[in-house]
Amino acid sequence: MYDVIIIGGGIVGALIARELSFYNLSLLLLEKESDVAMGATKANSAIVHAGYDPIPDTLKAKTNVEGNKLYKNLCEELGVPFKRIGAFVLAFNEEELKILMELKERGIKNGVPELYILKREEILSREPNINKDVKYALFAPTSGITNPFLLTINAIENAIENGLSIKLNEEVIDIKKEESVYQVITDKNIYLTKYIINCAGINSDKIIKMLDPDYPFEITPRKGEYLVLDKKAKDFVKSTIFHVPTKKGKGVLITPTVEGNILIGPNAEEIQEKEDKSTTLEGLYEVKEKARKYCENIPFHLVINTFAGIRASSTHKDFFVEEIPEFKNILHIAGIDSPGITSAPSLAKMALNWLMEKEKITPKKNIKKTINKISFKDLSDEEKERLIKEDPRWGHIICRCEHVSEMEIISAIHSNLPATTLEAIRKRTRAGMGRCQGAFCGYHIMKILSEELNLPLTKITFKGNKSYMVKMENKARWKYVKRS
C-alpha cells in the first residue's frame, strides 16, 4: 500500500512528487500517457508571470507571486534554464492606459515588486520593434521564461532518485473507498493508498466524477495556437510583449524562449474535444494578425513550427484546490490554467502542507535535491575533448541544428525516467527541435532508439500509443544510417 498516489505527470504533479519525496513516504505517480509532460505542460507560453494579472485574494494571485519567487532556486537545483527577461503590457490609447493602471494597482495588492508605467520613448528604446504607435506600457521586470517540460522531467527524475515510483501508460478508470483507504483502479492494476492527489489536468474533472458524478465542477478546455520562429530571429524582442488583457485571457504574446527562438501566440478557442491539439489556418492567421498590431516587421518567413496547447480552464473561476467533504484524504488540484506554470511550485508547497495537517511526516536523510546533466554544446572545447576521449559517441553529433550528441540521446534513453519515443528524446535533449525539425536527424534517432531498446524500427513511435513512424523497414535506406 502507498501513502500517497499522485494522478497526473504534468508540472504540478511532478513538483508535488518531488516535494513529497523529501519525506519518509511511499509514493506512486500514475500517468496515462507514454511520458510525463504530455498535456498543458508540453504546449504553453513557458512564461513565469510576475503576478499583476490575477484578481487579488485569489489562489491564482497568491500562488503566482509565490511561485515566481521560487523559480530561480528551483531551476538552479534541477539544472533547468530560467531567465528574468521582464514583460511589457502595451497600451495604444488613453482607455488602455486605464487598464494598465488597474493592472499595476492589482499587482501592488498581489505583492508584485517593481512595476513601472513607461512612456513611448523608453519603450521603443528598449524594444525597437514594437509598433511606433504605442503610447504606454506596464513593465514588470520580474517576469521570466523557462522550459516547463524539462522542469517536469528533471523534477520527476529527482523524485525517483529519492524513492518515487512511477507508472506510465496507466490510466485511472475508477476510485473506490475501502474503510480507511482508497482503491485506485487503473486499466492495468489496482493500488491501495491512504491519500490521493488529483493533478490530472484536463482530465481532473473525470477523477472528481469517479467519486461524485454530480459534483459541480467541469473542465472547459481552451485551445491556443502558436508559431515558433527560428533562432535567426532571436533578437527580435528581448522581453515578453503583451497587449492589454481581455476576458479570454492575456491574449497573443511575443516572447523569446530560453532556447533562443521567438514564440508567438496563443489565440483562445473554447473547444469540446479535450484532445484536439490541431492547428488551423484560421487560428494561425488570427495569431499573426493580432501580433502584427503591436510589433512591426515580424519575420514570419522564419517560422519553423506551429503547435497548439490545451488549457485546463474550468467552471470554477479560481484554481480549484479542495478536498470534497464526503471524500476525505483526496486533494484535488484542478482547473490549473494560466498562470499554472508559474504557480506550480507554490501549489506543490500547498499539497505538502495539506498532507502535514493530516499526518505527521518526517524528512528523509540524505536526500538529493539537484540534477546535473551534460549539455555537450555548452561545454568548453577542453571538456568536449575530454569526454570524446572517454567515449567517442560524445563527439558524434546527431542533431546538427541543436548540436546534440549521440551520447546525450543514449543517456536519456537509459535514465531513471527512460525516453522511449522520438518526442521524449526531443523534450529531454532538444534533438529534432531545431530549424529542420528532425528532417535530418529523425531517422538517426529512430535507429538509436531501436538499437538501445532492442525494438524493430516498426515499433518506434513518435509519442507512444500507436503513433508509429514507419510501417516497414526499407533496408536499402536504413543500411546507410550509421551511428558512428
Short mmCIF file of C-alpha atoms in Angstrom, two decimals:
data_model
loop_
_atom_site.label_atom_id
_atom_site.label_comp_id
_atom_site.label_asym_id
_atom_site.label_seq_id
_atom_site.Cartn_x
_atom_site.Cartn_y
_atom_site.Cartn_z
CA MET A 1 0.00 0.00 0.00
CA TYR A 2 1.18 3.52 -0.77
CA ASP A 3 0.98 6.55 1.48
CA VAL A 4 0.20 8.88 -1.44
CA ILE A 5 -0.79 8.32 -5.06
CA ILE A 6 -0.42 11.31 -7.36
CA ILE A 7 -2.54 11.20 -10.51
CA GLY A 8 -1.01 13.11 -13.41
CA GLY A 9 2.55 13.72 -14.59
CA GLY A 10 2.35 17.36 -15.60
CA ILE A 11 4.34 20.11 -13.94
CA VAL A 12 2.05 20.28 -10.89
CA GLY A 13 2.15 16.52 -10.26
CA ALA A 14 5.91 16.46 -10.87
CA LEU A 15 6.71 19.22 -8.39
CA ILE A 16 4.38 17.71 -5.79
CA ALA A 17 6.07 14.33 -6.25
CA ARG A 18 9.48 15.96 -5.78
CA GLU A 19 8.35 17.92 -2.70
CA LEU A 20 6.89 14.81 -1.04
CA SER A 21 9.90 12.66 -1.99
CA PHE A 22 11.95 14.57 0.58
CA TYR A 23 9.90 12.85 3.34
CA ASN A 24 9.53 9.28 4.56
CA LEU A 25 6.55 8.40 2.39
CA SER A 26 5.81 5.65 -0.10
CA LEU A 27 4.79 7.49 -3.28
CA LEU A 28 3.36 6.45 -6.63
CA LEU A 29 2.73 8.70 -9.61
CA LEU A 30 0.30 7.46 -12.28
CA GLU A 31 0.38 8.89 -15.81
CA LYS A 32 -1.85 7.64 -18.61
CA GLU A 33 0.49 8.71 -21.42
CA SER A 34 3.82 7.20 -22.51
CA ASP A 35 5.79 10.01 -20.88
CA VAL A 36 5.36 12.85 -18.42
CA ALA A 37 4.67 16.45 -19.51
CA MET A 38 2.31 15.36 -22.28
CA GLY A 39 -0.58 17.78 -21.70
CA ALA A 40 -0.70 21.52 -20.98
CA THR A 41 2.86 21.35 -19.63
CA LYS A 42 4.17 20.46 -23.08
CA ALA A 43 2.47 23.20 -25.09
CA ASN A 44 2.23 26.62 -23.48
CA SER A 45 3.92 30.03 -23.45
CA ALA A 46 6.63 28.95 -20.95
CA ILE A 47 6.24 32.26 -19.12
CA VAL A 48 6.90 32.72 -15.40
CA HIS A 49 4.43 35.53 -14.86
CA ALA A 50 5.13 38.41 -12.48
CA GLY A 51 1.64 38.28 -10.93
CA TYR A 52 -0.04 41.61 -11.81
CA ASP A 53 -2.89 39.97 -13.74
CA PRO A 54 -4.75 37.66 -11.28
CA ILE A 55 -7.56 39.12 -9.16
CA PRO A 56 -6.25 39.92 -5.64
CA ASP A 57 -7.02 37.48 -2.81
CA THR A 58 -7.47 34.56 -5.21
CA LEU A 59 -5.40 31.39 -5.26
CA LYS A 60 -4.17 32.38 -8.70
CA ALA A 61 -2.75 35.62 -7.30
CA LYS A 62 -1.23 34.03 -4.20
CA THR A 63 0.40 31.08 -5.96
CA ASN A 64 1.53 33.18 -8.95
CA VAL A 65 3.52 35.60 -6.81
CA GLU A 66 4.87 32.88 -4.51
CA GLY A 67 5.72 30.61 -7.43
CA ASN A 68 7.59 33.38 -9.25
CA LYS A 69 9.83 33.85 -6.22
CA LEU A 70 10.56 30.10 -6.01
CA TYR A 71 11.55 29.65 -9.67
CA LYS A 72 15.17 30.80 -9.57
CA ASN A 73 16.34 28.35 -6.89
CA LEU A 74 14.11 25.57 -8.22
CA CYS A 75 15.59 25.82 -11.72
CA GLU A 76 19.13 26.05 -10.37
CA GLU A 77 18.61 22.87 -8.34
CA LEU A 78 17.13 20.97 -11.27
CA GLY A 79 19.51 22.25 -13.95
CA VAL A 80 16.75 23.94 -15.96
CA PRO A 81 17.23 27.28 -17.78
CA PHE A 82 15.40 30.26 -16.30
CA LYS A 83 15.77 33.92 -17.25
CA ARG A 84 14.11 37.01 -15.81
CA ILE A 85 13.64 38.97 -19.03
CA GLY A 86 10.78 41.22 -17.95
CA ALA A 87 7.37 41.75 -19.57
CA PHE A 88 5.70 44.71 -21.27
CA VAL A 89 1.93 45.19 -21.44
CA LEU A 90 1.27 47.69 -24.21
CA ALA A 91 -1.37 50.44 -24.41
CA PHE A 92 -2.11 52.35 -27.62
CA ASN A 93 -4.61 54.90 -26.26
CA GLU A 94 -5.80 56.56 -23.08
CA GLU A 95 -8.53 53.96 -22.49
CA GLU A 96 -5.95 51.19 -22.49
CA LEU A 97 -3.79 53.26 -20.13
CA LYS A 98 -6.61 52.94 -17.59
CA ILE A 99 -6.31 49.16 -17.86
CA LEU A 100 -2.55 49.41 -17.30
CA MET A 101 -3.14 51.46 -14.16
CA GLU A 102 -5.62 48.85 -12.94
CA LEU A 103 -3.08 46.09 -13.60
CA LYS A 104 -0.39 47.99 -11.74
CA GLU A 105 -2.71 48.56 -8.78
CA ARG A 106 -3.68 44.89 -8.85
CA GLY A 107 -0.03 43.86 -8.95
CA ILE A 108 0.79 46.03 -5.94
CA LYS A 109 -2.08 44.43 -4.00
CA ASN A 110 -0.78 40.99 -5.00
CA GLY A 111 2.70 41.85 -3.72
CA VAL A 112 4.50 42.11 -7.07
CA PRO A 113 7.69 44.18 -6.75
CA GLU A 114 8.93 46.71 -9.31
CA LEU A 115 6.04 47.65 -11.59
CA TYR A 116 6.56 50.68 -13.82
CA ILE A 117 4.43 52.64 -16.28
CA LEU A 118 6.70 53.61 -19.19
CA LYS A 119 6.12 56.08 -22.00
CA ARG A 120 6.65 55.65 -25.72
CA GLU A 121 10.28 56.80 -25.96
CA GLU A 122 11.54 54.49 -23.23
CA ILE A 123 9.51 51.55 -24.55
CA LEU A 124 10.96 51.95 -28.05
CA SER A 125 14.49 52.44 -26.74
CA ARG A 126 14.22 49.03 -25.04
CA GLU A 127 12.19 47.25 -27.72
CA PRO A 128 12.60 49.00 -31.10
CA ASN A 129 10.38 46.52 -32.99
CA ILE A 130 7.26 47.46 -31.06
CA ASN A 131 4.66 49.34 -33.10
CA LYS A 132 5.61 53.04 -33.14
CA ASP A 133 2.01 53.99 -32.25
CA VAL A 134 2.45 52.61 -28.73
CA LYS A 135 1.84 55.24 -26.03
CA TYR A 136 2.35 53.48 -22.69
CA ALA A 137 3.41 50.16 -21.22
CA LEU A 138 3.36 48.45 -17.87
CA PHE A 139 6.82 46.95 -17.36
CA ALA A 140 7.29 44.04 -14.94
CA PRO A 141 10.99 43.12 -14.69
CA THR A 142 10.36 40.04 -12.50
CA SER A 143 8.60 38.19 -15.33
CA GLY A 144 10.67 35.32 -16.69
CA ILE A 145 10.88 32.39 -19.11
CA THR A 146 11.75 28.73 -18.58
CA ASN A 147 11.41 25.25 -20.09
CA PRO A 148 8.33 23.69 -18.42
CA PHE A 149 8.65 20.17 -19.82
CA LEU A 150 12.35 19.90 -18.91
CA LEU A 151 11.50 21.17 -15.43
CA THR A 152 8.83 18.46 -15.15
CA ILE A 153 11.14 15.68 -16.37
CA ASN A 154 14.02 16.71 -14.11
CA ALA A 155 11.72 17.10 -11.09
CA ILE A 156 10.41 13.57 -11.55
CA GLU A 157 13.88 12.14 -12.14
CA ASN A 158 14.95 13.84 -8.91
CA ALA A 159 11.91 12.42 -7.10
CA ILE A 160 12.68 8.92 -8.43
CA GLU A 161 16.20 9.22 -7.02
CA ASN A 162 14.56 9.96 -3.68
CA GLY A 163 12.22 6.96 -3.85
CA LEU A 164 9.21 7.87 -6.04
CA SER A 165 7.64 5.04 -8.03
CA ILE A 166 6.08 5.91 -11.38
CA LYS A 167 3.81 4.02 -13.75
CA LEU A 168 3.42 5.33 -17.30
CA ASN A 169 0.75 4.17 -19.75
CA GLU A 170 -1.67 3.51 -16.86
CA GLU A 171 -4.97 5.32 -16.90
CA VAL A 172 -7.02 5.66 -13.73
CA ILE A 173 -10.50 4.35 -14.52
CA ASP A 174 -12.08 4.28 -11.05
CA ILE A 175 -11.52 5.08 -7.37
CA LYS A 176 -13.25 3.20 -4.57
CA LYS A 177 -13.21 3.75 -0.84
CA GLU A 178 -12.41 0.73 1.34
CA GLU A 179 -12.82 1.63 5.01
CA SER A 180 -9.87 3.94 5.76
CA VAL A 181 -8.05 3.53 2.43
CA TYR A 182 -8.75 4.03 -1.25
CA GLN A 183 -8.51 1.63 -4.17
CA VAL A 184 -7.12 3.34 -7.26
CA ILE A 185 -8.11 1.20 -10.22
CA THR A 186 -6.20 1.62 -13.48
CA ASP A 187 -6.59 -0.15 -16.80
CA LYS A 188 -3.76 -2.48 -15.69
CA ASN A 189 -3.66 -2.70 -11.87
CA ILE A 190 -5.32 -1.92 -8.56
CA TYR A 191 -3.39 0.08 -5.97
CA LEU A 192 -4.21 0.83 -2.33
CA THR A 193 -3.38 4.19 -0.82
CA LYS A 194 -4.11 6.38 2.19
CA TYR A 195 -4.06 9.67 0.29
CA ILE A 196 -4.67 10.76 -3.30
CA ILE A 197 -3.65 13.98 -5.01
CA ASN A 198 -5.53 14.61 -8.24
CA CYS A 199 -3.42 16.64 -10.70
CA ALA A 200 -4.86 15.15 -13.87
CA GLY A 201 -5.00 18.42 -15.81
CA ILE A 202 -7.75 18.46 -18.43
CA ASN A 203 -8.99 15.13 -17.04
CA SER A 204 -9.09 16.24 -13.40
CA ASP A 205 -12.88 16.61 -13.61
CA LYS A 206 -13.13 12.94 -14.69
CA ILE A 207 -11.33 11.94 -11.49
CA ILE A 208 -13.73 14.04 -9.41
CA LYS A 209 -16.74 12.46 -11.20
CA MET A 210 -15.44 8.98 -10.32
CA LEU A 211 -16.14 9.91 -6.69
CA ASP A 212 -19.27 12.01 -7.15
CA PRO A 213 -20.84 12.05 -10.64
CA ASP A 214 -22.96 15.08 -9.71
CA TYR A 215 -20.21 17.24 -8.26
CA PRO A 216 -20.47 20.72 -9.85
CA PHE A 217 -17.04 21.01 -11.45
CA GLU A 218 -16.24 20.80 -15.16
CA ILE A 219 -13.12 21.37 -17.21
CA THR A 220 -13.91 23.67 -20.13
CA PRO A 221 -10.86 23.19 -22.37
CA ARG A 222 -9.47 26.16 -24.24
CA LYS A 223 -7.14 25.69 -27.19
CA GLY A 224 -4.35 28.11 -28.06
CA GLU A 225 -2.25 28.03 -31.23
CA TYR A 226 1.38 29.16 -31.52
CA LEU A 227 4.09 29.89 -34.09
CA VAL A 228 7.80 29.25 -33.41
CA LEU A 229 10.43 31.34 -35.19
CA ASP A 230 13.95 30.18 -35.97
CA LYS A 231 16.87 31.32 -33.80
CA LYS A 232 17.82 33.74 -36.57
CA ALA A 233 15.05 35.92 -35.13
CA LYS A 234 16.31 35.64 -31.54
CA ASP A 235 16.91 39.39 -31.08
CA PHE A 236 13.53 40.47 -32.43
CA VAL A 237 12.33 41.12 -28.87
CA LYS A 238 14.28 40.85 -25.62
CA SER A 239 11.29 40.74 -23.23
CA THR A 240 7.81 39.23 -23.31
CA ILE A 241 5.38 41.54 -25.10
CA PHE A 242 1.64 41.53 -24.30
CA HIS A 243 -1.25 43.75 -25.27
CA VAL A 244 -3.76 44.68 -22.55
CA PRO A 245 -5.69 41.54 -21.47
CA THR A 246 -9.26 40.62 -22.43
CA LYS A 247 -11.94 38.49 -20.76
CA LYS A 248 -10.47 35.45 -22.57
CA GLY A 249 -7.04 35.94 -21.07
CA LYS A 250 -3.74 37.66 -21.61
CA GLY A 251 -4.04 37.46 -25.38
CA VAL A 252 -1.38 36.87 -28.01
CA LEU A 253 2.17 37.44 -26.78
CA ILE A 254 5.56 37.64 -28.42
CA THR A 255 8.44 36.31 -26.37
CA PRO A 256 11.94 34.88 -26.59
CA THR A 257 12.29 31.30 -25.40
CA VAL A 258 15.11 30.13 -23.14
CA GLU A 259 16.49 28.21 -26.10
CA GLY A 260 16.77 31.33 -28.29
CA ASN A 261 13.70 31.06 -30.51
CA ILE A 262 10.81 33.52 -30.69
CA LEU A 263 7.34 32.26 -29.69
CA ILE A 264 4.12 33.96 -30.87
CA GLY A 265 0.64 33.05 -29.59
CA PRO A 266 -1.79 31.90 -28.34
CA ASN A 267 -5.27 32.65 -29.58
CA ALA A 268 -8.08 31.29 -27.39
CA GLU A 269 -10.72 28.90 -28.68
CA GLU A 270 -13.14 27.09 -26.40
CA ILE A 271 -13.44 23.51 -27.62
CA GLN A 272 -15.45 20.40 -26.78
CA GLU A 273 -12.83 17.78 -27.60
CA LYS A 274 -10.12 17.69 -24.91
CA GLU A 275 -7.59 16.01 -27.18
CA ASP A 276 -7.98 18.43 -30.10
CA LYS A 277 -4.45 19.81 -30.46
CA SER A 278 -4.76 20.56 -34.16
CA THR A 279 -3.61 23.83 -35.66
CA THR A 280 -5.71 25.57 -38.28
CA LEU A 281 -5.02 28.15 -40.95
CA GLU A 282 -7.68 30.38 -39.39
CA GLY A 283 -6.20 30.10 -35.92
CA LEU A 284 -2.63 30.77 -37.01
CA TYR A 285 -3.77 33.68 -39.19
CA GLU A 286 -5.57 35.14 -36.15
CA VAL A 287 -2.34 34.88 -34.12
CA LYS A 288 -0.33 36.60 -36.86
CA GLU A 289 -2.79 39.44 -37.30
CA LYS A 290 -3.02 40.15 -33.57
CA ALA A 291 0.77 40.09 -33.19
CA ARG A 292 1.19 42.49 -36.12
CA LYS A 293 -0.89 45.11 -34.27
CA TYR A 294 1.80 45.65 -31.66
CA CYS A 295 5.06 44.60 -33.28
CA GLU A 296 6.27 45.69 -36.70
CA ASN A 297 8.01 43.63 -39.36
CA ILE A 298 7.72 40.30 -37.58
CA PRO A 299 9.87 37.86 -39.60
CA PHE A 300 7.14 35.31 -40.24
CA HIS A 301 9.27 33.83 -43.05
CA LEU A 302 11.36 32.31 -40.21
CA VAL A 303 8.51 30.17 -38.82
CA ILE A 304 9.89 26.65 -38.26
CA ASN A 305 7.00 25.08 -36.37
CA THR A 306 3.42 25.55 -35.21
CA PHE A 307 1.60 23.83 -32.39
CA ALA A 308 -1.49 24.02 -30.19
CA GLY A 309 -1.88 23.54 -26.46
CA ILE A 310 -4.96 22.90 -24.31
CA ARG A 311 -5.50 24.94 -21.15
CA ALA A 312 -7.45 23.24 -18.36
CA SER A 313 -9.86 26.10 -17.71
CA SER A 314 -12.87 25.22 -15.59
CA THR A 315 -16.30 26.30 -14.39
CA HIS A 316 -14.55 27.38 -11.19
CA LYS A 317 -13.19 30.90 -11.69
CA ASP A 318 -10.13 30.35 -9.50
CA PHE A 319 -7.79 27.36 -9.19
CA PHE A 320 -9.76 24.51 -7.59
CA VAL A 321 -7.61 23.25 -4.70
CA GLU A 322 -10.02 21.48 -2.40
CA GLU A 323 -10.91 18.31 -0.54
CA ILE A 324 -14.52 17.26 -1.15
CA PRO A 325 -16.07 16.74 2.34
CA GLU A 326 -17.57 13.32 1.51
CA PHE A 327 -14.21 12.02 0.29
CA LYS A 328 -11.59 12.93 2.85
CA ASN A 329 -7.89 12.49 2.16
CA ILE A 330 -8.18 13.26 -1.56
CA LEU A 331 -6.83 16.66 -2.60
CA HIS A 332 -7.98 17.93 -5.98
CA ILE A 333 -5.70 20.43 -7.70
CA ALA A 334 -7.77 21.17 -10.78
CA GLY A 335 -8.66 23.90 -13.24
CA ILE A 336 -4.99 24.90 -13.40
CA ASP A 337 -4.94 27.19 -16.40
CA SER A 338 -2.79 30.33 -16.63
CA PRO A 339 -0.71 31.10 -14.57
CA GLY A 340 -0.37 27.38 -13.82
CA ILE A 341 3.27 27.00 -14.89
CA THR A 342 4.24 29.88 -12.59
CA SER A 343 2.05 28.67 -9.73
CA ALA A 344 3.16 25.03 -9.81
CA PRO A 345 5.99 25.36 -7.22
CA SER A 346 3.63 27.10 -4.80
CA LEU A 347 0.88 24.52 -5.40
CA ALA A 348 3.40 21.80 -4.54
CA LYS A 349 4.08 23.53 -1.20
CA MET A 350 0.30 23.68 -0.60
CA ALA A 351 -0.01 19.94 -1.22
CA LEU A 352 2.80 19.26 1.26
CA ASN A 353 1.14 21.47 3.90
CA TRP A 354 -2.19 19.72 3.31
CA LEU A 355 -0.56 16.35 3.96
CA MET A 356 1.28 17.66 7.04
CA GLU A 357 -2.05 18.73 8.54
CA LYS A 358 -3.31 15.17 8.03
CA GLU A 359 -0.34 13.17 9.22
CA LYS A 360 2.95 13.57 10.99
CA ILE A 361 5.61 13.04 8.35
CA THR A 362 9.35 13.13 8.87
CA PRO A 363 12.08 14.34 6.50
CA LYS A 364 14.32 11.74 4.87
CA LYS A 365 18.02 11.73 5.50
CA ASN A 366 20.48 12.06 2.63
CA ILE A 367 18.01 13.26 0.04
CA LYS A 368 19.25 14.56 -3.27
CA LYS A 369 17.91 17.91 -4.48
CA THR A 370 19.96 18.56 -7.60
CA ILE A 371 20.11 17.24 -11.14
CA ASN A 372 23.24 17.69 -13.24
CA LYS A 373 23.07 16.61 -16.87
CA ILE A 374 25.67 17.21 -19.54
CA SER A 375 24.73 19.55 -22.37
CA PHE A 376 27.51 18.92 -24.87
CA LYS A 377 27.05 22.17 -26.79
CA ASP A 378 27.52 24.21 -23.59
CA LEU A 379 30.88 22.65 -22.69
CA SER A 380 34.28 24.22 -23.28
CA ASP A 381 36.47 22.78 -26.04
CA GLU A 382 38.69 21.16 -23.40
CA GLU A 383 35.72 19.49 -21.71
CA LYS A 384 34.41 18.25 -25.06
CA GLU A 385 37.78 16.75 -25.95
CA ARG A 386 37.99 15.00 -22.58
CA LEU A 387 34.56 13.42 -23.00
CA ILE A 388 35.25 12.33 -26.57
CA LYS A 389 38.42 10.60 -25.41
CA GLU A 390 36.35 8.76 -22.78
CA ASP A 391 33.66 7.76 -25.30
CA PRO A 392 33.69 8.74 -28.99
CA ARG A 393 29.88 8.84 -29.03
CA TRP A 394 30.11 12.22 -27.29
CA GLY A 395 31.64 13.59 -30.45
CA HIS A 396 29.05 12.11 -32.80
CA ILE A 397 26.58 14.95 -33.37
CA ILE A 398 23.16 13.58 -34.24
CA CYS A 399 21.14 16.82 -34.26
CA ARG A 400 23.17 19.48 -36.05
CA CYS A 401 20.59 22.24 -35.52
CA GLU A 402 20.70 21.92 -31.72
CA HIS A 403 24.17 20.31 -31.53
CA VAL A 404 23.04 17.20 -29.64
CA SER A 405 25.43 14.26 -29.38
CA GLU A 406 24.67 10.57 -29.64
CA MET A 407 25.71 10.06 -26.01
CA GLU A 408 23.19 12.62 -24.77
CA ILE A 409 20.43 10.68 -26.53
CA ILE A 410 21.65 7.36 -25.15
CA SER A 411 21.81 8.86 -21.64
CA ALA A 412 18.17 9.98 -21.98
CA ILE A 413 17.10 6.51 -23.10
CA HIS A 414 18.77 4.89 -20.09
CA SER A 415 17.83 7.47 -17.43
CA ASN A 416 15.63 6.56 -14.45
CA LEU A 417 12.71 8.05 -16.46
CA PRO A 418 13.59 6.46 -19.80
CA ALA A 419 12.91 8.30 -23.05
CA THR A 420 11.36 5.68 -25.32
CA THR A 421 9.83 7.80 -28.10
CA LEU A 422 11.02 10.49 -30.51
CA GLU A 423 9.07 13.14 -28.64
CA ALA A 424 10.55 12.05 -25.31
CA ILE A 425 14.04 12.44 -26.81
CA ARG A 426 13.09 15.90 -28.15
CA LYS A 427 11.85 17.07 -24.75
CA ARG A 428 14.96 15.89 -22.90
CA THR A 429 17.70 16.82 -25.37
CA ARG A 430 16.09 19.16 -28.00
CA ALA A 431 17.26 16.79 -30.74
CA GLY A 432 14.80 17.41 -33.58
CA MET A 433 13.55 20.76 -32.26
CA GLY A 434 15.82 22.98 -34.35
CA ARG A 435 15.48 24.54 -37.77
CA CYS A 436 14.94 21.29 -39.67
CA GLN A 437 12.52 19.91 -37.03
CA GLY A 438 14.08 16.47 -37.24
CA ALA A 439 14.13 16.16 -41.03
CA PHE A 440 17.81 15.20 -40.95
CA CYS A 441 18.26 13.66 -37.50
CA GLY A 442 14.89 11.96 -37.07
CA TYR A 443 15.87 8.68 -38.68
CA HIS A 444 19.21 8.61 -36.79
CA ILE A 445 17.31 8.99 -33.50
CA MET A 446 14.92 6.21 -34.53
CA LYS A 447 17.89 3.96 -35.22
CA ILE A 448 19.40 4.71 -31.80
CA LEU A 449 16.05 4.06 -30.08
CA SER A 450 15.68 0.80 -31.99
CA GLU A 451 19.13 -0.46 -31.03
CA GLU A 452 19.14 0.73 -27.42
CA LEU A 453 15.62 -0.55 -26.70
CA ASN A 454 16.10 -3.70 -28.78
CA LEU A 455 12.94 -2.97 -30.76
CA PRO A 456 12.33 -3.19 -34.50
CA LEU A 457 12.05 0.18 -36.23
CA THR A 458 8.39 -0.52 -36.92
CA LYS A 459 7.75 -0.38 -33.15
CA ILE A 460 9.33 3.05 -32.64
CA THR A 461 6.68 5.70 -32.06
CA PHE A 462 6.60 9.46 -32.09
CA LYS A 463 4.75 9.82 -28.78
CA GLY A 464 3.58 6.38 -27.69
CA ASN A 465 0.31 4.54 -28.22
CA LYS A 466 0.13 3.72 -31.97
CA SER A 467 1.98 6.75 -33.35
CA TYR A 468 4.35 4.53 -35.34
CA MET A 469 6.85 6.27 -37.58
CA VAL A 470 7.25 3.59 -40.26
CA LYS A 471 5.13 0.68 -41.43
CA MET A 472 8.05 -1.42 -42.67
CA GLU A 473 11.80 -1.16 -42.88
CA ASN A 474 13.34 -0.06 -46.14
CA LYS A 475 16.63 -1.89 -45.68
CA ALA A 476 18.17 -0.24 -48.72
CA ARG A 477 17.72 3.11 -46.96
CA TRP A 478 18.40 2.11 -43.39
CA LYS A 479 21.75 0.47 -44.15
CA TYR A 480 23.20 3.96 -44.73
CA VAL A 481 22.05 5.16 -41.34
CA LYS A 482 25.15 4.53 -39.27
CA ARG A 483 25.54 5.64 -35.71
CA SER A 484 29.22 6.44 -35.87
#
